[in-house]
PDB file of C-alpha atoms in Angstrom:
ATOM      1  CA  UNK A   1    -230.624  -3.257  12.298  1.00 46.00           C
ATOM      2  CA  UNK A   2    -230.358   0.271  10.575  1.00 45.00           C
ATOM      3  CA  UNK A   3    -229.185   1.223  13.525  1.00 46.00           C
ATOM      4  CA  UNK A   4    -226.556  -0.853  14.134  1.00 54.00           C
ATOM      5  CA  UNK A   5    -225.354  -0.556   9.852  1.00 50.00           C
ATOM      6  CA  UNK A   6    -224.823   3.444  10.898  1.00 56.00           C
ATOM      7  CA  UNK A   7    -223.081   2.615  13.846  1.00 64.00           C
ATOM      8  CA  UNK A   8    -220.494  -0.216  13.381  1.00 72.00           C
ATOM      9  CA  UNK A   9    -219.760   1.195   9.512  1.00 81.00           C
ATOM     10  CA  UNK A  10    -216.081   1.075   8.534  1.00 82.00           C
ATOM     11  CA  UNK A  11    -215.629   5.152   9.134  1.00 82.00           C
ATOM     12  CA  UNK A  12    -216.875   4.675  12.528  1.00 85.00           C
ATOM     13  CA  UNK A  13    -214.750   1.637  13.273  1.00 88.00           C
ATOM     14  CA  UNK A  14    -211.983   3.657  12.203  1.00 88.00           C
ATOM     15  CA  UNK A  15    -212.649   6.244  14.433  1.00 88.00           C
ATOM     16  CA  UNK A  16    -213.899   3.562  17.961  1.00 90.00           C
ATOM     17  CA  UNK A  17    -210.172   2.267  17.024  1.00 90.00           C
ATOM     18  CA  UNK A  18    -208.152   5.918  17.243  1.00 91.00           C
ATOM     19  CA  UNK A  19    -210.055   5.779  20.926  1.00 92.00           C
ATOM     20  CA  UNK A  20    -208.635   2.435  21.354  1.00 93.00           C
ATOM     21  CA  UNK A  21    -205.212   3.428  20.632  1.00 94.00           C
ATOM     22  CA  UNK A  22    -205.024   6.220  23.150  1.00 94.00           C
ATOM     23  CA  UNK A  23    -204.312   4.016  26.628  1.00 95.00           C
ATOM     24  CA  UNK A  24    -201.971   1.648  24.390  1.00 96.00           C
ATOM     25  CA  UNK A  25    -199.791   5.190  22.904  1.00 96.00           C
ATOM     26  CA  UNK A  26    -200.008   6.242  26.292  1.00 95.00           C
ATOM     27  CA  UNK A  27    -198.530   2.564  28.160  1.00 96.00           C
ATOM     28  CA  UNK A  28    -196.277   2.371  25.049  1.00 96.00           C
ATOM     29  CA  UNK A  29    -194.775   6.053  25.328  1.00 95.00           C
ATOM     30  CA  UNK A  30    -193.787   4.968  29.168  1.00 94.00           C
ATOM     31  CA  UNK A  31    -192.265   1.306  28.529  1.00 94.00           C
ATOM     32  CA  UNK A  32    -188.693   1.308  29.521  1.00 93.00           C
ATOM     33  CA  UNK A  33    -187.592   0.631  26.468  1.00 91.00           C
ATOM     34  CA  UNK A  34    -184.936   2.022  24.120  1.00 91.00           C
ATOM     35  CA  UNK A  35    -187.615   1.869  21.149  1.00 92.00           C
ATOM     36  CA  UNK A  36    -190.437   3.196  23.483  1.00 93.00           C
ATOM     37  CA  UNK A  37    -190.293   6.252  21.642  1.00 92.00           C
ATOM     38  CA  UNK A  38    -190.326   4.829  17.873  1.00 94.00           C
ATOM     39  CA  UNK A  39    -193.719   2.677  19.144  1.00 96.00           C
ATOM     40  CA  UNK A  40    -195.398   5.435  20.503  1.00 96.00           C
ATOM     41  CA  UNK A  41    -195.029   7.691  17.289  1.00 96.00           C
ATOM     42  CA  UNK A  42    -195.696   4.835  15.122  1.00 96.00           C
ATOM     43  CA  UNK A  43    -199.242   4.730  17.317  1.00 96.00           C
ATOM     44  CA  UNK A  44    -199.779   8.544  16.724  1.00 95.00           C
ATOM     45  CA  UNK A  45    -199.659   8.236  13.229  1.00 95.00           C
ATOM     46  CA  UNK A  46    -200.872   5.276  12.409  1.00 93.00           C
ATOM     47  CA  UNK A  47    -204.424   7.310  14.469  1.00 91.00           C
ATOM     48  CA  UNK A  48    -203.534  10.032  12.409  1.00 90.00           C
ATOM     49  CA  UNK A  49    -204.076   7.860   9.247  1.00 91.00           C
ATOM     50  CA  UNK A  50    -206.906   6.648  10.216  1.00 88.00           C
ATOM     51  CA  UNK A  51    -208.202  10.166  10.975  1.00 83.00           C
ATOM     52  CA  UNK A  52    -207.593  11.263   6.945  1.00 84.00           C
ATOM     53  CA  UNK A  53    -208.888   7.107   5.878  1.00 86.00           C
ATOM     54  CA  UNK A  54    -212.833   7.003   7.711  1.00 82.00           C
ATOM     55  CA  UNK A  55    -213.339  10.758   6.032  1.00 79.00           C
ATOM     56  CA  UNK A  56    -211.941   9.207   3.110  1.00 79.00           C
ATOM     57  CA  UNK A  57    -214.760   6.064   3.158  1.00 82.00           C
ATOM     58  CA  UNK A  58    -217.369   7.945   4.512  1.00 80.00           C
ATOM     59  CA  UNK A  59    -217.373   9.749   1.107  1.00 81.00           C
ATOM     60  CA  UNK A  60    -216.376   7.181  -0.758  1.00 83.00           C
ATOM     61  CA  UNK A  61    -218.708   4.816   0.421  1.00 80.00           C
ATOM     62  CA  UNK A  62    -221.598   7.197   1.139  1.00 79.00           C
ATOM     63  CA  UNK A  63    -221.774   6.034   4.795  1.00 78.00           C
ATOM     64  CA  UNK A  64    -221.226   9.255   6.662  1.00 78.00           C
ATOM     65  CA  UNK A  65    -223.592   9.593  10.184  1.00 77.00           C
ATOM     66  CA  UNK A  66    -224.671  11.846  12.597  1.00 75.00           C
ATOM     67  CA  UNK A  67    -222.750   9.737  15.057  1.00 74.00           C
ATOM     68  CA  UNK A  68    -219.612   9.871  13.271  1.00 76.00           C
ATOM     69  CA  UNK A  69    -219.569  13.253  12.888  1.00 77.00           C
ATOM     70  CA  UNK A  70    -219.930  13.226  16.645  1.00 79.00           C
ATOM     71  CA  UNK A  71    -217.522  11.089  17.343  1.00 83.00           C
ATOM     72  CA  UNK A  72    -214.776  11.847  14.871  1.00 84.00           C
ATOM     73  CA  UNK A  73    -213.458  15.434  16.300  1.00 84.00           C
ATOM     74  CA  UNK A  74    -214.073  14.006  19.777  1.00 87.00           C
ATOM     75  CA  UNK A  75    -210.919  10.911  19.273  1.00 89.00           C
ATOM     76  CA  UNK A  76    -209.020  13.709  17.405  1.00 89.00           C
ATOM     77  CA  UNK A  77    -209.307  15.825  20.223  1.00 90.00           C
ATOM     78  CA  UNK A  78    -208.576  12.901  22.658  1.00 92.00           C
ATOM     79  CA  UNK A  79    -205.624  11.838  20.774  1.00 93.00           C
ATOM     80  CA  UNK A  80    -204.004  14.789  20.455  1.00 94.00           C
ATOM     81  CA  UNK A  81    -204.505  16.255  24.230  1.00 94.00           C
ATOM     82  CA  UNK A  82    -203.008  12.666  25.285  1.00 95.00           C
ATOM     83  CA  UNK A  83    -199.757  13.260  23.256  1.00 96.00           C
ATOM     84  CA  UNK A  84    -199.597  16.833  24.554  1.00 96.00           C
ATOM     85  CA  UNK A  85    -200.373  16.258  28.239  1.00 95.00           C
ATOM     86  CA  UNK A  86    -197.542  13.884  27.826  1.00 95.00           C
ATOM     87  CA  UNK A  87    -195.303  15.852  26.406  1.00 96.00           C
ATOM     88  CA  UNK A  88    -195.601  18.440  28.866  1.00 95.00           C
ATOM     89  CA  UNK A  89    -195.223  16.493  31.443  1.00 94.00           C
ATOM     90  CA  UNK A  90    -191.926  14.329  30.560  1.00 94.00           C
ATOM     91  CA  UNK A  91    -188.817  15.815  32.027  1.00 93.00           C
ATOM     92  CA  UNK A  92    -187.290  14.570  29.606  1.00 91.00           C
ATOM     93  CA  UNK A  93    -188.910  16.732  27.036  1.00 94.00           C
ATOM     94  CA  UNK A  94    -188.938  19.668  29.161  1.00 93.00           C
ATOM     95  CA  UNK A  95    -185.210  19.511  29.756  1.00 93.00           C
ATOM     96  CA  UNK A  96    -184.790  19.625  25.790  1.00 93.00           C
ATOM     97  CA  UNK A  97    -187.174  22.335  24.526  1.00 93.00           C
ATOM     98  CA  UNK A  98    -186.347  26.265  24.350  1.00 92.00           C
ATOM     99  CA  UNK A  99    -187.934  26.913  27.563  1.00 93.00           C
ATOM    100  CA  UNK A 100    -190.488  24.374  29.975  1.00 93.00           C
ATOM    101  CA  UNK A 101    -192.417  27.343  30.650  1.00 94.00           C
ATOM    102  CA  UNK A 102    -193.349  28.371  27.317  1.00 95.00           C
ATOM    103  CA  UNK A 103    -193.860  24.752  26.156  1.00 96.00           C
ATOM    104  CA  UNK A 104    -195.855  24.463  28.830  1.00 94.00           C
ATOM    105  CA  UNK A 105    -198.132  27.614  27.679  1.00 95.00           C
ATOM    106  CA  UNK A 106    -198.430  26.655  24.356  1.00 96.00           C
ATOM    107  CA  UNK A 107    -200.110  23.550  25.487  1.00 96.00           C
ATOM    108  CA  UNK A 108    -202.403  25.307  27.552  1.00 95.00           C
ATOM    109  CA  UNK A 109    -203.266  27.292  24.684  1.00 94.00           C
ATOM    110  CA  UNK A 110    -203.770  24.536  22.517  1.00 94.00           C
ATOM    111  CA  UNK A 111    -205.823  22.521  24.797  1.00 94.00           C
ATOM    112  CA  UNK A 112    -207.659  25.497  26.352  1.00 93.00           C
ATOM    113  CA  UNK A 113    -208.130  26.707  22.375  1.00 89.00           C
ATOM    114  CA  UNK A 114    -210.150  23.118  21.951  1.00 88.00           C
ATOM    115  CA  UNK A 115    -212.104  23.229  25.326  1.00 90.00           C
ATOM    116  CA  UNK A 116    -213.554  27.085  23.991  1.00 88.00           C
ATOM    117  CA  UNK A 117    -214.468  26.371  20.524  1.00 84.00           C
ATOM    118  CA  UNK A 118    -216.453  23.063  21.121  1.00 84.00           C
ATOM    119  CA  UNK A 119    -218.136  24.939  23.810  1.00 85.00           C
ATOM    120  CA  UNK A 120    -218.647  27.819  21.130  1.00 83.00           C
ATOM    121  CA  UNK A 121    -219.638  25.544  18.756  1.00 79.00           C
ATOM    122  CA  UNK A 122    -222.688  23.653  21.241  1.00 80.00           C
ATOM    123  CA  UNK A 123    -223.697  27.132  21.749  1.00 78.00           C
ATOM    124  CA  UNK A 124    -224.315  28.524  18.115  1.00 76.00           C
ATOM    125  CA  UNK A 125    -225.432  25.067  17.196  1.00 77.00           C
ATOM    126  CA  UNK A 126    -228.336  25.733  19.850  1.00 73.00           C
ATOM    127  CA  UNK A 127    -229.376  28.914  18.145  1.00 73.00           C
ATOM    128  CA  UNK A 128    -229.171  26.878  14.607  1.00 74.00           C
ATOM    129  CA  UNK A 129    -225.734  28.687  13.628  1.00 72.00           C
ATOM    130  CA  UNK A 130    -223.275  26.384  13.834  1.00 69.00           C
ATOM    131  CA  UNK A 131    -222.696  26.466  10.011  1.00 67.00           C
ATOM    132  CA  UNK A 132    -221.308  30.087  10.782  1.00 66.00           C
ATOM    133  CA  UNK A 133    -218.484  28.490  13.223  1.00 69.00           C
ATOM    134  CA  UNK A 134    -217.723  25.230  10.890  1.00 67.00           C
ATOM    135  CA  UNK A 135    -214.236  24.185  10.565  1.00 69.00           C
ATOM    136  CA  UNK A 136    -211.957  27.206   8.527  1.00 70.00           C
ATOM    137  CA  UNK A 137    -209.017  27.111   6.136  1.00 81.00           C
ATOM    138  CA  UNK A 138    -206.770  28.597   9.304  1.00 81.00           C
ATOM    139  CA  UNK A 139    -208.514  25.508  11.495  1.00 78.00           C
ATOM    140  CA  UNK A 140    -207.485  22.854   8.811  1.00 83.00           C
ATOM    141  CA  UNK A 141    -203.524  24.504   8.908  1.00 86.00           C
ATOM    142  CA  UNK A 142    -203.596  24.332  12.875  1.00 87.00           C
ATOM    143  CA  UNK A 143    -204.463  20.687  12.735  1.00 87.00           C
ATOM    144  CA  UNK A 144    -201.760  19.556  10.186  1.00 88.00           C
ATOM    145  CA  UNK A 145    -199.255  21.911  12.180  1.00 90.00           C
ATOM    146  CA  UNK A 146    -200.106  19.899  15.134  1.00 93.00           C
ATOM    147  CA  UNK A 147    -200.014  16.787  13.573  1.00 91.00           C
ATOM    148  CA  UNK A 148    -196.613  16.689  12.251  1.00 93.00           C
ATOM    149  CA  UNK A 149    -195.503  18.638  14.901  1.00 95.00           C
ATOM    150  CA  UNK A 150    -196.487  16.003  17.711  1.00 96.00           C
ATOM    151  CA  UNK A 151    -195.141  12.909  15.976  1.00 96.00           C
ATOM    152  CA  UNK A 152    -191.310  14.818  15.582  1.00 95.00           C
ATOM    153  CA  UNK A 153    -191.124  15.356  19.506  1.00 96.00           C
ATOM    154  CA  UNK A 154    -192.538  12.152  20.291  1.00 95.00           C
ATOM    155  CA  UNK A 155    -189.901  10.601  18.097  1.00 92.00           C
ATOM    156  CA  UNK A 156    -187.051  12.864  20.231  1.00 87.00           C
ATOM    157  CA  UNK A 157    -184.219  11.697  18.404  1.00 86.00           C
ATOM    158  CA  UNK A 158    -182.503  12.906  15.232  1.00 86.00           C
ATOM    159  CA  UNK A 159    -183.436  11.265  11.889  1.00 85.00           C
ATOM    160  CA  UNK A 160    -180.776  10.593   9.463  1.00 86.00           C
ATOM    161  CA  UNK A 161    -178.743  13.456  11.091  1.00 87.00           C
ATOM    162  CA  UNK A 162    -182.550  15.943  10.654  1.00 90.00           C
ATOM    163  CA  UNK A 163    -182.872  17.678  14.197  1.00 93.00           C
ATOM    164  CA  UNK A 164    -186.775  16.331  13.781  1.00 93.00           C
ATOM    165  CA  UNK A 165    -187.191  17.673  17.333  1.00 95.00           C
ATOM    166  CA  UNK A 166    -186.078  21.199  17.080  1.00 94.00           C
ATOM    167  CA  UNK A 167    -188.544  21.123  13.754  1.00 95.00           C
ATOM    168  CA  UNK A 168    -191.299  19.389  15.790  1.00 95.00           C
ATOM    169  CA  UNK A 169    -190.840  22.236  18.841  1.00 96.00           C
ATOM    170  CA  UNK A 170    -190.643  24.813  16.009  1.00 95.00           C
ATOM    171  CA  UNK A 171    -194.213  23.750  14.323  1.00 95.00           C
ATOM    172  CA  UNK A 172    -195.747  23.208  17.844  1.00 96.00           C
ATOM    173  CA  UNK A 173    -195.249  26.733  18.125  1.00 96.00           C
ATOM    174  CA  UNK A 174    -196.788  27.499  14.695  1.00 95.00           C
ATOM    175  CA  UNK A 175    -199.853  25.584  15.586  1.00 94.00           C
ATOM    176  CA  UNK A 176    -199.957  27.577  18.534  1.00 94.00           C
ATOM    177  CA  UNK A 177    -200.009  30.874  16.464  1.00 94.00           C
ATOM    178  CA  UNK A 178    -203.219  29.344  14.145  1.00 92.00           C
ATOM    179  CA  UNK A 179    -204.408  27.944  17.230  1.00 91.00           C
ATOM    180  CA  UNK A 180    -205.365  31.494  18.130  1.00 91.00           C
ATOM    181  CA  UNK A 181    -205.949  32.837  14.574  1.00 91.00           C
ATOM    182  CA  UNK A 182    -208.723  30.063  14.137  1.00 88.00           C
ATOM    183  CA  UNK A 183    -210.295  31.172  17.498  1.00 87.00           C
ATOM    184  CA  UNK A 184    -210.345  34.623  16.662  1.00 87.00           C
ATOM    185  CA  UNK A 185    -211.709  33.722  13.391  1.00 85.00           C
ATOM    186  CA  UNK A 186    -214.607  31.893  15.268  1.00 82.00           C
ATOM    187  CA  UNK A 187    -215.319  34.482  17.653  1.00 86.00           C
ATOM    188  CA  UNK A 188    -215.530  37.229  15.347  1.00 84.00           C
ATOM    189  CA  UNK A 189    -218.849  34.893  13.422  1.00 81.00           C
ATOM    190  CA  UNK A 190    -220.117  34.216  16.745  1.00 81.00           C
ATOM    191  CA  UNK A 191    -219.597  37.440  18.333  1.00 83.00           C
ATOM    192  CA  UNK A 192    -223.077  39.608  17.296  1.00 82.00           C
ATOM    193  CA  UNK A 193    -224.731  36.413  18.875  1.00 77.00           C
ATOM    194  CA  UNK A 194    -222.675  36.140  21.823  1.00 75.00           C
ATOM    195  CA  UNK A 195    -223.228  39.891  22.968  1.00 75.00           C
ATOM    196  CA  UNK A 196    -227.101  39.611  21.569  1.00 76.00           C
ATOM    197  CA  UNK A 197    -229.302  39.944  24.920  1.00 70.00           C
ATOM    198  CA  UNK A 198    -231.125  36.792  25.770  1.00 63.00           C
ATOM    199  CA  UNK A 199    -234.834  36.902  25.531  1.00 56.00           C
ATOM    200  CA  UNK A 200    -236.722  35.781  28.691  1.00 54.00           C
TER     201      UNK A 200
END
């Protein structure tokens, strides 16, 4: 019963429903539709909102877990790498940014940026240091650059005569830059234990 009160709380609920939305933002971004991409970045944020609302209850109502402070940064990362991966690979978008190639690098980066610092993170957490790789101030920017960033070139068309995907390319790129900043940041805590010898 505990159990179960932990698991299905409203933070958590919040959080099973931003992995819910991911195959529906995904068959909504490819509907042949004129308002395909208005639905799919109405999906993206409304996930994004409920990213800021379960941390929001879990204080508020005292009901933060273990398992949803598993499973929270694994939807955000899941959401996000969904919107990127299909961003990167719409013609459509490629024929509109600066240049395919570097769009296409800077979502390597970002994606290969997430892939090394969880894997960073399991690894100080097994020597009882993952306090010393916990989220930074240059982490938190990185996430809201990516955030608005995603929704404006999802959206593709100007807003009220704002180029909002010029801006969105422009703050991809940004994110990219703190992508790299916060993984430097992380490495240089880890780094006396990554280069420590292994006893036997």
């Amino acid at each position: 019963r505990v159990l179960t009160d932990v698991i299905w709380n409203a933070p958590n609920l919040l959080t099973l429903l931003r992995i819910v939305l991911i195959p529906i933002f995904i068959v909504a971004y490819h509907l042949p539709l004129a308002w395909a991409p208005l639905l799919a970045t109405g999906l993206f944020v409304l996930a994004a909102l409920t990213d800021w609302l379960d941390g929001y209850l879990a204080r508020r109502l005292k009901q933060a877990s273990a398992f949803g402070a598993f499973l929270d940064p694994v939807a955000d990362k899941l959401m996000v790498a969904s919107a990127l991966v299909l961003l990167a690979s719409d013609t459509r978008i490629l024929a509109r940014v600066w240049d395919h190639r570097l769009f296409a690098v800077v979502v390597l980066i970002i994606l290969g940026r997430e892939i090394a610092v969880s894997a960073l993170r399991e690894w100080m957490a097994e020597l009882g240091k993952r306090a010393s790789v916990a989220v930074s101030v240059v982490g938190k920017f990185k996430t809201i650059g990516q955030m608005l960033a995603i929704p404006f070139l999802l959206y593709q068309q100007p807003l009220l005569g704002v180029p909002v995907f010029a801006i969105g390319e422009i703050l991809l790129y940004l994110a990219a830059g703190l992508t790299l900043w916060s993984m430097a940041v992380y490495l240089k805590a880890a780094w006396p234990d990554l280069v420590r010898p292994r006893g036997p």
